[in-house]
PDB file of C-alpha atoms and ligand atoms in Angstrom:
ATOM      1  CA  UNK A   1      -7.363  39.228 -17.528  1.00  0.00           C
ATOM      2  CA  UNK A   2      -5.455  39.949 -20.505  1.00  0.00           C
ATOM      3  CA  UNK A   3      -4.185  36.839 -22.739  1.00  0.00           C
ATOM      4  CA  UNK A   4      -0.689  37.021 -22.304  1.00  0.00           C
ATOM      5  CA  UNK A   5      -1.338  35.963 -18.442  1.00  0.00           C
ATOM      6  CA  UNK A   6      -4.063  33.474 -19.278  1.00  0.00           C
ATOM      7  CA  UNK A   7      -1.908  31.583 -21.945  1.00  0.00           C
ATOM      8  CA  UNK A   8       0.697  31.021 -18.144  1.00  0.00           C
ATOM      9  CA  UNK A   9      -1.482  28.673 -16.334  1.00  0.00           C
ATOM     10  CA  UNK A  10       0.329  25.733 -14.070  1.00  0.00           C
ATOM     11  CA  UNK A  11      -0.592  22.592 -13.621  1.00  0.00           C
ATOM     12  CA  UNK A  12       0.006  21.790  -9.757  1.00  0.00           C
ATOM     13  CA  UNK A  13       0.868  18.131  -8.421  1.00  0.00           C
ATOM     14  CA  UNK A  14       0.505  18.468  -4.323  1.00  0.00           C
ATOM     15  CA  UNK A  15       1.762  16.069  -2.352  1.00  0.00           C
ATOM     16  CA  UNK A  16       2.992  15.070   1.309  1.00  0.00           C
ATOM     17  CA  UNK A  17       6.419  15.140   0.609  1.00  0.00           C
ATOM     18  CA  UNK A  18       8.505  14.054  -2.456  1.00  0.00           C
ATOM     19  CA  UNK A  19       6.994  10.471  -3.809  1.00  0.00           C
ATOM     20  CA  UNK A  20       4.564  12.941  -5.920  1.00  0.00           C
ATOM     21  CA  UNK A  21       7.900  13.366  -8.152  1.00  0.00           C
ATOM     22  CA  UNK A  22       7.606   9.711  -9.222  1.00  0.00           C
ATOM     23  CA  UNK A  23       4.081  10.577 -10.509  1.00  0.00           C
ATOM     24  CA  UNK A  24       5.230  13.839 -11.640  1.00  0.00           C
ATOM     25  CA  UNK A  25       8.134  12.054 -13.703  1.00  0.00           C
ATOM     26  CA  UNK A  26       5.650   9.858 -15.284  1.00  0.00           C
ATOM     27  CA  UNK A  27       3.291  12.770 -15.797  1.00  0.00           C
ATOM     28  CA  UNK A  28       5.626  15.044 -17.780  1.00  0.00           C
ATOM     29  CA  UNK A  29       6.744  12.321 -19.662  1.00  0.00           C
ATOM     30  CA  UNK A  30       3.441  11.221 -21.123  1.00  0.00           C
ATOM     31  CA  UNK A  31       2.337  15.572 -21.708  1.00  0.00           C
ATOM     32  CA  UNK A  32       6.053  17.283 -21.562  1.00  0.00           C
ATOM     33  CA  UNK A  33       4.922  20.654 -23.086  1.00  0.00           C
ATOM     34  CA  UNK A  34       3.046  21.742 -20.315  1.00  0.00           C
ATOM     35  CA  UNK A  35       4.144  24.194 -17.671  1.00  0.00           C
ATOM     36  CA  UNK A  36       4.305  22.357 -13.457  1.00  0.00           C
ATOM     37  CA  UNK A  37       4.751  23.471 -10.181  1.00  0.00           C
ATOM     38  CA  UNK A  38       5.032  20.764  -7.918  1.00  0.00           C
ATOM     39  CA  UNK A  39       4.590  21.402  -3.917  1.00  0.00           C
ATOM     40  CA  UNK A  40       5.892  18.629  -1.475  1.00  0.00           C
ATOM     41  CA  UNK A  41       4.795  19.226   2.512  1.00  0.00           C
ATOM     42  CA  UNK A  42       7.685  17.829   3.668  1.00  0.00           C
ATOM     43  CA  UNK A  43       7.892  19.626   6.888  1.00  0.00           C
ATOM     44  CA  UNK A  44       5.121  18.065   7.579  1.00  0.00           C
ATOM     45  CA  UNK A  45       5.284  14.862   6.154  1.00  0.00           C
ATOM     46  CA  UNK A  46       4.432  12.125   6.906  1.00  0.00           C
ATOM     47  CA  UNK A  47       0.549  12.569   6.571  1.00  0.00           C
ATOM     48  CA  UNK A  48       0.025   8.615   6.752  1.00  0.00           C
ATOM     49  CA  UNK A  49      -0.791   8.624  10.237  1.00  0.00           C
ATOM     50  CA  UNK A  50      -2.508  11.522  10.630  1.00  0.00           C
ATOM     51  CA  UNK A  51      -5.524  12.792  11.513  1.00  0.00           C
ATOM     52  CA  UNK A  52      -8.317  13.599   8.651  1.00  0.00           C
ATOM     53  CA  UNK A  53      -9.160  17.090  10.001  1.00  0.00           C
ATOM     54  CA  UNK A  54      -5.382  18.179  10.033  1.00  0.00           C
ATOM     55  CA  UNK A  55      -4.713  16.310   6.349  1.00  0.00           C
ATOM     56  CA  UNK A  56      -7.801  18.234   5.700  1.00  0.00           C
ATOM     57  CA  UNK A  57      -5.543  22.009   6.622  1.00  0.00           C
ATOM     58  CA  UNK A  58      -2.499  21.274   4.695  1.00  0.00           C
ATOM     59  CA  UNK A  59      -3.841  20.145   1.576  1.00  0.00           C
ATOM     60  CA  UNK A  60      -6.474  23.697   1.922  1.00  0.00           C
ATOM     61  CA  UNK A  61      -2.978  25.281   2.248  1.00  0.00           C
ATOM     62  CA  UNK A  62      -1.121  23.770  -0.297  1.00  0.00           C
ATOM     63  CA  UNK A  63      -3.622  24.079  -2.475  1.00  0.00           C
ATOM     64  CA  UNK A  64      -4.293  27.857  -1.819  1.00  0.00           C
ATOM     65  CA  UNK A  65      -0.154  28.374  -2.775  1.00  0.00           C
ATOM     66  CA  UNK A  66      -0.190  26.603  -6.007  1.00  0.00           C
ATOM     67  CA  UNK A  67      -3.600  28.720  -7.311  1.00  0.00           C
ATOM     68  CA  UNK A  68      -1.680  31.586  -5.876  1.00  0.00           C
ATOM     69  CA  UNK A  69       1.247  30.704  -7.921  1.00  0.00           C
ATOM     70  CA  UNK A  70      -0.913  30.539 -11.365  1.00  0.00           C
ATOM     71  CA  UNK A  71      -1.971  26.874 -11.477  1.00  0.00           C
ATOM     72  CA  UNK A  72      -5.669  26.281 -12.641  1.00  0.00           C
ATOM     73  CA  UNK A  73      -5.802  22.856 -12.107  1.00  0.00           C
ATOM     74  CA  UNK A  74      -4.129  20.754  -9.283  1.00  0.00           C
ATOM     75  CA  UNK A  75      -3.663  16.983  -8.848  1.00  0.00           C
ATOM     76  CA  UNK A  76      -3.330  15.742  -4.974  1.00  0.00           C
ATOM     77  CA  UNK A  77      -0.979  13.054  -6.159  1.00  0.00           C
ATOM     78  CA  UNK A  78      -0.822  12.021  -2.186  1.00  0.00           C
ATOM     79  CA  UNK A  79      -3.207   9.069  -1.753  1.00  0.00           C
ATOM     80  CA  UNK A  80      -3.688  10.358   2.297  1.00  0.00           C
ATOM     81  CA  UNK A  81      -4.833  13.764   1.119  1.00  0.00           C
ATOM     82  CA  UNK A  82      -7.428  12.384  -1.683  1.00  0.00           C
ATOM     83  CA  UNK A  83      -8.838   9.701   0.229  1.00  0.00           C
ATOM     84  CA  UNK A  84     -11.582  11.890   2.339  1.00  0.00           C
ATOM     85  CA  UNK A  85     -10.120  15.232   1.908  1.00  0.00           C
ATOM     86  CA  UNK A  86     -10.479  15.803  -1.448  1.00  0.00           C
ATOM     87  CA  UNK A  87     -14.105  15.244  -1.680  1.00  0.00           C
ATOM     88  CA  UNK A  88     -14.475  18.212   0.868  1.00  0.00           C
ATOM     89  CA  UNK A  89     -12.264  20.541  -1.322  1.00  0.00           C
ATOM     90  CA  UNK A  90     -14.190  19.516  -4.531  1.00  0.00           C
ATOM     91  CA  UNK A  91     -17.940  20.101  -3.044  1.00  0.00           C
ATOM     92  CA  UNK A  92     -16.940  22.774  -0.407  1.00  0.00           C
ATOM     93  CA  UNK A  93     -13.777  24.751  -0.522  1.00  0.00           C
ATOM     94  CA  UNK A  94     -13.210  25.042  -4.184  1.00  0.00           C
ATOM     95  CA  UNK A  95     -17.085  26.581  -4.712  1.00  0.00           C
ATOM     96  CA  UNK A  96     -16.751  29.053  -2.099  1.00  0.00           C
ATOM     97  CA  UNK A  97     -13.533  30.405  -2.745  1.00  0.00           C
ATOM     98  CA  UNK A  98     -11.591  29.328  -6.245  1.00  0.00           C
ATOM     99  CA  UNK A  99     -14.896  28.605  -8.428  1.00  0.00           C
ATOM    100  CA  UNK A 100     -13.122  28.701 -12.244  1.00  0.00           C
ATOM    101  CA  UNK A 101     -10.613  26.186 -10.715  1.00  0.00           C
ATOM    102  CA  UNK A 102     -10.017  22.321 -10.298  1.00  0.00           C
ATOM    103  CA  UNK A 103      -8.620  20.088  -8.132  1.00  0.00           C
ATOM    104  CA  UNK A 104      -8.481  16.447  -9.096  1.00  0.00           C
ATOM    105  CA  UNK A 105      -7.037  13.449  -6.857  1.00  0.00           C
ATOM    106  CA  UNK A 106      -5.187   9.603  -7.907  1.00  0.00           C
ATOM    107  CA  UNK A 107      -7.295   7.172  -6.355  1.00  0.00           C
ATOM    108  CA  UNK A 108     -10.762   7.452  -8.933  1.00  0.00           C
ATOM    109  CA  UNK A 109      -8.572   6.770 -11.302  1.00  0.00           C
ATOM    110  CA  UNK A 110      -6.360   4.289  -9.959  1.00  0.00           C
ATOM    111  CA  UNK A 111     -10.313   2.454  -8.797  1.00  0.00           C
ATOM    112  CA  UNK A 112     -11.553   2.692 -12.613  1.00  0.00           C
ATOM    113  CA  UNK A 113      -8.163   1.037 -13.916  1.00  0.00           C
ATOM    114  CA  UNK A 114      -8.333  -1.804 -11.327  1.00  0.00           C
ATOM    115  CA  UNK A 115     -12.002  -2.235 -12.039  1.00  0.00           C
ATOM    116  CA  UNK A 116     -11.604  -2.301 -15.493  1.00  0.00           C
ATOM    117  CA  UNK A 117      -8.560  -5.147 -14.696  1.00  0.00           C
ATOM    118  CA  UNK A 118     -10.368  -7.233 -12.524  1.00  0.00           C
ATOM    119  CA  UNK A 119     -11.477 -11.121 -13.934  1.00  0.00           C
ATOM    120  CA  UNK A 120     -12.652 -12.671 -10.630  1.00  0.00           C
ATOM    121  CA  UNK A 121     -13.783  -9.305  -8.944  1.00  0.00           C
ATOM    122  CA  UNK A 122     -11.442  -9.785  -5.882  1.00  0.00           C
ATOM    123  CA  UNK A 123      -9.060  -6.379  -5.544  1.00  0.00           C
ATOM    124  CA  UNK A 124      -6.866  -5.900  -2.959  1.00  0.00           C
ATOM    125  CA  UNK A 125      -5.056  -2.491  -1.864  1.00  0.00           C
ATOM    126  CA  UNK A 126      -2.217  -1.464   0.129  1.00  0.00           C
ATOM    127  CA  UNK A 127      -1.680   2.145   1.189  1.00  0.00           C
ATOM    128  CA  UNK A 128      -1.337   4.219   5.001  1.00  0.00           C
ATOM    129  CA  UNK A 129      -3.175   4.004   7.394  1.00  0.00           C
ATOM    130  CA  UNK A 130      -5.295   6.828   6.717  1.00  0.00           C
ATOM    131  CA  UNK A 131      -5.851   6.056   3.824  1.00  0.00           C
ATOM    132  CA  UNK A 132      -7.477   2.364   4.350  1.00  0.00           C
ATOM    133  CA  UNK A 133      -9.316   4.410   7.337  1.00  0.00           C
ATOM    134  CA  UNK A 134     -10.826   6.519   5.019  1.00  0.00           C
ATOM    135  CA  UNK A 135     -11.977   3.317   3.072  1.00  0.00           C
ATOM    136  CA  UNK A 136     -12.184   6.178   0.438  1.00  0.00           C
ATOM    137  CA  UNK A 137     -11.006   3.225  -2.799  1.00  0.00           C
ATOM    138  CA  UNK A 138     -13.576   0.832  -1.483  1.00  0.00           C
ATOM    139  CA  UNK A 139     -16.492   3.156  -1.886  1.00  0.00           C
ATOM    140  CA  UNK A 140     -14.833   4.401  -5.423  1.00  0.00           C
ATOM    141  CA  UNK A 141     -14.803   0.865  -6.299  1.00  0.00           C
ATOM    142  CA  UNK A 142     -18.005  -0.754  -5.509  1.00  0.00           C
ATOM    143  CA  UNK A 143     -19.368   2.281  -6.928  1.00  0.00           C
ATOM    144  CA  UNK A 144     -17.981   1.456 -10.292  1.00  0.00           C
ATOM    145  CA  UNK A 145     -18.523  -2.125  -9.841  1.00  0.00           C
ATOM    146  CA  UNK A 146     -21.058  -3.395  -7.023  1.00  0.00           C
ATOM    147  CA  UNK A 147     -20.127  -6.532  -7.134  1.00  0.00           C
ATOM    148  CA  UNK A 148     -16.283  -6.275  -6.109  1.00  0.00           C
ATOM    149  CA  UNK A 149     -14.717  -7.552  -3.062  1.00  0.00           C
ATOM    150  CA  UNK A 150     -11.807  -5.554  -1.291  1.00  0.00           C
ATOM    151  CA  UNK A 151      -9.344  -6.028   1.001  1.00  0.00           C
ATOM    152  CA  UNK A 152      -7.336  -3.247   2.246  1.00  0.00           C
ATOM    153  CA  UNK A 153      -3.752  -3.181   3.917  1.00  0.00           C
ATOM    154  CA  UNK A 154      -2.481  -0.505   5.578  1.00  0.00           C
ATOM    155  CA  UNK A 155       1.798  -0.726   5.281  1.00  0.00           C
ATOM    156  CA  UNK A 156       2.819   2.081   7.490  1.00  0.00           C
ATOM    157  CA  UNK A 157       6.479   1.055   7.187  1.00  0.00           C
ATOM    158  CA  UNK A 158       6.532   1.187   3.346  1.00  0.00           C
ATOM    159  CA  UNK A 159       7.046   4.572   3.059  1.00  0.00           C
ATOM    160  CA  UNK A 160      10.109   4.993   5.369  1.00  0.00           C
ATOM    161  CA  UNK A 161      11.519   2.053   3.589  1.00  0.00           C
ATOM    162  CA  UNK A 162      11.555   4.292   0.544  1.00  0.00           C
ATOM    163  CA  UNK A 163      12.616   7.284   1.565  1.00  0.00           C
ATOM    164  CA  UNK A 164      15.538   5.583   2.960  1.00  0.00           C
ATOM    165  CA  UNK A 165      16.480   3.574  -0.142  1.00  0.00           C
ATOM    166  CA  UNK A 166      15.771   0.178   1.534  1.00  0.00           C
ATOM    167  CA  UNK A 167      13.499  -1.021  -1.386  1.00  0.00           C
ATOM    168  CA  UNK A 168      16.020  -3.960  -2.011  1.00  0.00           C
ATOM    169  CA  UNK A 169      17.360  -5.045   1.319  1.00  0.00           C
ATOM    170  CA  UNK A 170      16.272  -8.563   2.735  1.00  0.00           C
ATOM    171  CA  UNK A 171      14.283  -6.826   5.894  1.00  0.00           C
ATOM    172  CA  UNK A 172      12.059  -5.041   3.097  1.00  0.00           C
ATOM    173  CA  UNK A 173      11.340  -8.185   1.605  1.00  0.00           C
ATOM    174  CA  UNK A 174      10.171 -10.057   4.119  1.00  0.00           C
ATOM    175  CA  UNK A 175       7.952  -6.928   5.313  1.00  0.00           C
ATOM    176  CA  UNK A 176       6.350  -7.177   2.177  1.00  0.00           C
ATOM    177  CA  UNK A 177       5.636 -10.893   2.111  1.00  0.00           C
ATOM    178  CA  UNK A 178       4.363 -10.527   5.421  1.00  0.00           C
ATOM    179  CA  UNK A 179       2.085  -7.256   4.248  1.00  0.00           C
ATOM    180  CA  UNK A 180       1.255  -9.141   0.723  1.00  0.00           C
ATOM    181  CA  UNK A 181       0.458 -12.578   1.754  1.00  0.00           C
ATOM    182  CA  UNK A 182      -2.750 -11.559   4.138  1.00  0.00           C
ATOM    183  CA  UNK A 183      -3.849 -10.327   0.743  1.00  0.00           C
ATOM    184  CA  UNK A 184      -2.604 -13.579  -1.756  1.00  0.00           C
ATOM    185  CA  UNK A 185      -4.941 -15.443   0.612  1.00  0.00           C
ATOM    186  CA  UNK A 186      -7.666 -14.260  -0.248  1.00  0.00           C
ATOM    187  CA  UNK A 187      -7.452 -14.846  -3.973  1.00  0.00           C
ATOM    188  CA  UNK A 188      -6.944 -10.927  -5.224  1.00  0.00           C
ATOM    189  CA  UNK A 189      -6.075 -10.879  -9.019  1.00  0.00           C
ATOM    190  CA  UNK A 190      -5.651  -7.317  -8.402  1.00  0.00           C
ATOM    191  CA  UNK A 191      -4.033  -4.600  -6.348  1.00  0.00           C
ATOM    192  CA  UNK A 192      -3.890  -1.116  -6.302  1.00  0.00           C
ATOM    193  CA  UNK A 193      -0.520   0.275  -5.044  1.00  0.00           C
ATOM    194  CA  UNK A 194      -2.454   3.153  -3.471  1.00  0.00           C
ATOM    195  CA  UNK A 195       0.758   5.673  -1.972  1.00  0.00           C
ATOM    196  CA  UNK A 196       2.660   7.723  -3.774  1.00  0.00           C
ATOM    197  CA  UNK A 197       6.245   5.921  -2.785  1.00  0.00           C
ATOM    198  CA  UNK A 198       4.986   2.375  -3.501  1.00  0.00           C
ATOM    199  CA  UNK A 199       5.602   2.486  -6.973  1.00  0.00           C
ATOM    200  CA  UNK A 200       8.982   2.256  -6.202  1.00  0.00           C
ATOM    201  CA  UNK A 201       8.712  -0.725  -5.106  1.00  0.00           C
ATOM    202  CA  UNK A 202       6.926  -2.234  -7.818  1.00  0.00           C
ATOM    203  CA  UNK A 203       8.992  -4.320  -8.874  1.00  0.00           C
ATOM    204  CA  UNK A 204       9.581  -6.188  -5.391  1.00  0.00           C
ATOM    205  CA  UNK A 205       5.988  -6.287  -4.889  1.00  0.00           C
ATOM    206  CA  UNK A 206       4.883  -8.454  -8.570  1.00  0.00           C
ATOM    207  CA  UNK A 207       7.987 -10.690  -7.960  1.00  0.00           C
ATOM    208  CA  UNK A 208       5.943 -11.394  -4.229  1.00  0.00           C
ATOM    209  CA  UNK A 209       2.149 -11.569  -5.546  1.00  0.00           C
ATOM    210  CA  UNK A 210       3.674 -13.930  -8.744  1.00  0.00           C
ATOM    211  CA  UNK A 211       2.725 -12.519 -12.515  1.00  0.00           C
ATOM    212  CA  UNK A 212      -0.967 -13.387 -12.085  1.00  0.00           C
ATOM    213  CA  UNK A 213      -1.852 -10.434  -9.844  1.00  0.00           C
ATOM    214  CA  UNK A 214      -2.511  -7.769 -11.855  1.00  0.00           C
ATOM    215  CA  UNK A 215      -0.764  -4.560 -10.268  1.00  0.00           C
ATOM    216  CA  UNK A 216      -2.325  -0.690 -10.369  1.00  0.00           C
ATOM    217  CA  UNK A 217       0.560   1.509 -10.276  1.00  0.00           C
ATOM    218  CA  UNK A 218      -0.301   5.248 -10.680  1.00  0.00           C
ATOM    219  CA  UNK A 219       2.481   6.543 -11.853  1.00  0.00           C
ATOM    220  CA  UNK A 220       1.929   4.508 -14.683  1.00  0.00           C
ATOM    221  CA  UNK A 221      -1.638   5.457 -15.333  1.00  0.00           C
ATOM    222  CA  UNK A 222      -1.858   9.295 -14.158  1.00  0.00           C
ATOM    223  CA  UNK A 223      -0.460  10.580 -17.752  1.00  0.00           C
ATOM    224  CA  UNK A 224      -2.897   9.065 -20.132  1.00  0.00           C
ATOM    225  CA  UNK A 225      -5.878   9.984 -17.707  1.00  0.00           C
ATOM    226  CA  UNK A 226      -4.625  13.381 -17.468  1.00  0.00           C
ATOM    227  CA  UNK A 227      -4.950  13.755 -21.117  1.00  0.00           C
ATOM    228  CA  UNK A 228      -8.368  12.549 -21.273  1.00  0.00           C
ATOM    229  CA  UNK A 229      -9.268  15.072 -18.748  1.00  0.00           C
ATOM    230  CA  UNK A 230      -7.532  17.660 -20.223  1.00  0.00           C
ATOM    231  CA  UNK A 231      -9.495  16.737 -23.332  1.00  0.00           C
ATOM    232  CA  UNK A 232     -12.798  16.614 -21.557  1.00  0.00           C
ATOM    233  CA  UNK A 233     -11.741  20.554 -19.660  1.00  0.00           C
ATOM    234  CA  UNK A 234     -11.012  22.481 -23.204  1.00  0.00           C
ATOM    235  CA  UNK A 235     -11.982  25.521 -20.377  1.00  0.00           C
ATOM    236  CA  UNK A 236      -8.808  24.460 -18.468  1.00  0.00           C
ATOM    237  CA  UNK A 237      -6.796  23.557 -20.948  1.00  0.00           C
ATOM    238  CA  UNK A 238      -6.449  26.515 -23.799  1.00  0.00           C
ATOM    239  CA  UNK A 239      -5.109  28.726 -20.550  1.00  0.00           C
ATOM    240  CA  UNK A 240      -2.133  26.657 -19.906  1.00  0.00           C
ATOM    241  CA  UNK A 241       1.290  27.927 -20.397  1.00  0.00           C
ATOM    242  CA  UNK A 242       3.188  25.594 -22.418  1.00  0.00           C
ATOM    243  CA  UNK A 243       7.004  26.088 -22.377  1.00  0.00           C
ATOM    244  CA  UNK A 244       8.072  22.329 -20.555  1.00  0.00           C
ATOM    245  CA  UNK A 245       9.110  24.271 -17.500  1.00  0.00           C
ATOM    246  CA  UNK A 246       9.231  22.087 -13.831  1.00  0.00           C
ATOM    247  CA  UNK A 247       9.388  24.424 -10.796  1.00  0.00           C
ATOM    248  CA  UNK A 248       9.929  22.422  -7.343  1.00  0.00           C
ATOM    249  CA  UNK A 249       8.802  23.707  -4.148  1.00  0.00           C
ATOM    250  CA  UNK A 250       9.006  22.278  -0.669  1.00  0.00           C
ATOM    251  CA  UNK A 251       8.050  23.321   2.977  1.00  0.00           C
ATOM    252  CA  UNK A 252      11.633  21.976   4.241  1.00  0.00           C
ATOM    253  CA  UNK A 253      15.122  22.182   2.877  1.00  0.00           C
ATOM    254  CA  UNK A 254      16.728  18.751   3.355  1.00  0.00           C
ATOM    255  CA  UNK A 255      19.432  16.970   1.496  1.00  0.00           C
ATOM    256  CA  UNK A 256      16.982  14.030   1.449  1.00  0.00           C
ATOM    257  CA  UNK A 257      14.614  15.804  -1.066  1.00  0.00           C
ATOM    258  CA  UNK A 258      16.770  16.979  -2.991  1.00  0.00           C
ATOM    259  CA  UNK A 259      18.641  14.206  -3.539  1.00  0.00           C
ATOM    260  CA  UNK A 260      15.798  11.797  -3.229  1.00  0.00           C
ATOM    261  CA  UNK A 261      14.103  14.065  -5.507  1.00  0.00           C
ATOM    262  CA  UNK A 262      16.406  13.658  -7.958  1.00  0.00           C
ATOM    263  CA  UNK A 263      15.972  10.430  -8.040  1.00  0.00           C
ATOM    264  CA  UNK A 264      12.344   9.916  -8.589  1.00  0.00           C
ATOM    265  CA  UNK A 265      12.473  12.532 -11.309  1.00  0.00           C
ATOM    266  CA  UNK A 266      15.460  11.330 -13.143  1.00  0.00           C
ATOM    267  CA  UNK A 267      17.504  14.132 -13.506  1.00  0.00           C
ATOM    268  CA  UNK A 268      18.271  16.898 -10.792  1.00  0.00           C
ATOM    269  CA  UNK A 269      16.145  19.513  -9.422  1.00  0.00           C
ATOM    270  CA  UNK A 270      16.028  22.526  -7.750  1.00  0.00           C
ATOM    271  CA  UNK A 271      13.479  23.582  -5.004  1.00  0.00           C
ATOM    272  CA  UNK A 272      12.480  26.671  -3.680  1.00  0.00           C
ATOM    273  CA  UNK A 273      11.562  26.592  -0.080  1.00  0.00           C
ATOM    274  CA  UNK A 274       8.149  27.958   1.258  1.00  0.00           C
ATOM    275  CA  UNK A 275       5.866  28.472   4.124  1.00  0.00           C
ATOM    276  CA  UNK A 276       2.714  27.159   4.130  1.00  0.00           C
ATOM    277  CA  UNK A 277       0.049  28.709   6.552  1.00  0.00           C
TER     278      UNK A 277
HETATM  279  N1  DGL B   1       2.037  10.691  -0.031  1.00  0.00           N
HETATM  280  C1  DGL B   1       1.448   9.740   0.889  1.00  0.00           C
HETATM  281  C2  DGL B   1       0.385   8.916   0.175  1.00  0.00           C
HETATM  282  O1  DGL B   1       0.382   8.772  -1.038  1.00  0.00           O
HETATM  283  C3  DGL B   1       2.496   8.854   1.501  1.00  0.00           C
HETATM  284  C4  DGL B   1       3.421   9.572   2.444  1.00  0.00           C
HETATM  285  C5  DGL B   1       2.698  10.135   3.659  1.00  0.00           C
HETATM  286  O2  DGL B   1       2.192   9.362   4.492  1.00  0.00           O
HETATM  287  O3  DGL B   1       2.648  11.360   3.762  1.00  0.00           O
HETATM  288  O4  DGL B   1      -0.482   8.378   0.822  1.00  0.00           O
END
């Protein structure tokens, strides 16, 4: 391949929908010179409640558009699709058929920060439904640290909380006490926000769990690991492009992600719509 195409790798961010642009936003922030495509499902979203064999046939989709489109390394910023799925990508899919190229997911590194946090080794963890299923943090966790004690809560109405801008109204807030306190109980100095959309409602959640729970937010982690990967891949890295350029895509045109979009990115975007098959 000649060098002027090499030096135009993406990075992709994949996601369900559009809470992947509050990573993203972080992301870019922390490394702004490099070049991202980000893909949101959102004809499709939810995946929360799905099952894992379907998860399993978007994110294979998604991910074969965004290697398609030039990126050489993806991030499955959607907790859903990285709980089980991404393991099968890494060890099966990506072998077979895209060998040179990587696909990484948030909750390893969301485990090792809430590991390294941890004083009395009691974590707790809210995410879909799917995604406590997959009990996919809990093995990442007691991997890193045998002796750790989870407790998982699924929050299925979290996310349409979010994406209807509800994060401040009294129903939300007694929601969360009545997800949160289940968890306070049992005497977690630590939790791991593990969706994409829950960061948004960070700051609801500490004012809830009180200052001395620790939270793991991965928006505000995902840039500084990235860089250490990125350090750790110099094979990955010297190909990508690096002009600061953000390129939206999305499997459904709606006001809501565009303007939602906005939002979680800061300033206004554009998307392109695709098909995903
Ligand atoms: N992106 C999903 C996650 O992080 C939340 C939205 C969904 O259920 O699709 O788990």
């Amino acid at each position: 391949m000649p060098t002027k195409n090499r030096k135009k790798k993406f990075i992709g961010i994949f996601d369900s929908g559009f809470g992947g642009i509050d990573i993203l936003r972080k992301i870019v922030k922390g490394l702004p010179d490099y070049n991202y495509l980000y893909l949101g499902d959102t004809a499709r979203a939810p995946y929360g409640s799905r099952s894992e064999k379907l998860i399993y046939e978007f994110t294979k989709q998604g991910v074969d558009f965004l290697f398609k489109e030039g990126c050489d390394l993806i991030i499955l910023a959607c907790n859903t699709a990285s709980s089980d799925t991404l393991r099968e990508i890494q060890q099966k899919y990506l072998p077979k058929h895209y060998p040179q190229k990587k696909v990484i997911g948030v909750l390893i590194p969301a485990a090792e920060e809430a590991a390294k946090a941890t004083l009395n080794k009691k974590i707790g963890i809210i995410a879909t439904e799917r995604t406590v299923h997959s009990n996919a943090f809990k093995r990442e966790l007691i991997k890193l640290n045998p002796k750790v004690k989870v407790f998982q809560k699924a929050c299925p109405l979290l996310v349409p909380i979010v994406e209807y801008g509800e994060q401040k109204s009294k129903a939300t807030i007694l929601i969360l006490e009545s997800y949160l306190k289940p968890l306070i109980k049992k005497g977690i100095d630590t939790l791991i926000l593990g969706c994409t959309h829950y960061g948004i409602l960070e700051k609801e959640i500490q004012s809830i769990v009180g200052v001395k729970i620790k939270i793991i937010s991965e928006s505000n982690i995902l840039s500084k690991k990235l860089k250490s990967y990125l350090a750790r891949h110099p094979e990955i890295e010297k190909n990508l492009g690096r002009n600061g350029t953000v390129n939206f895509f999305s499997t459904d045109m709606t006001d809501k992600f565009i303007s939602l979009g906005s939002k979680f990115f800061g300033q206004k975007i554009k998307v392109k719509k695709i098909f995903l098959k």
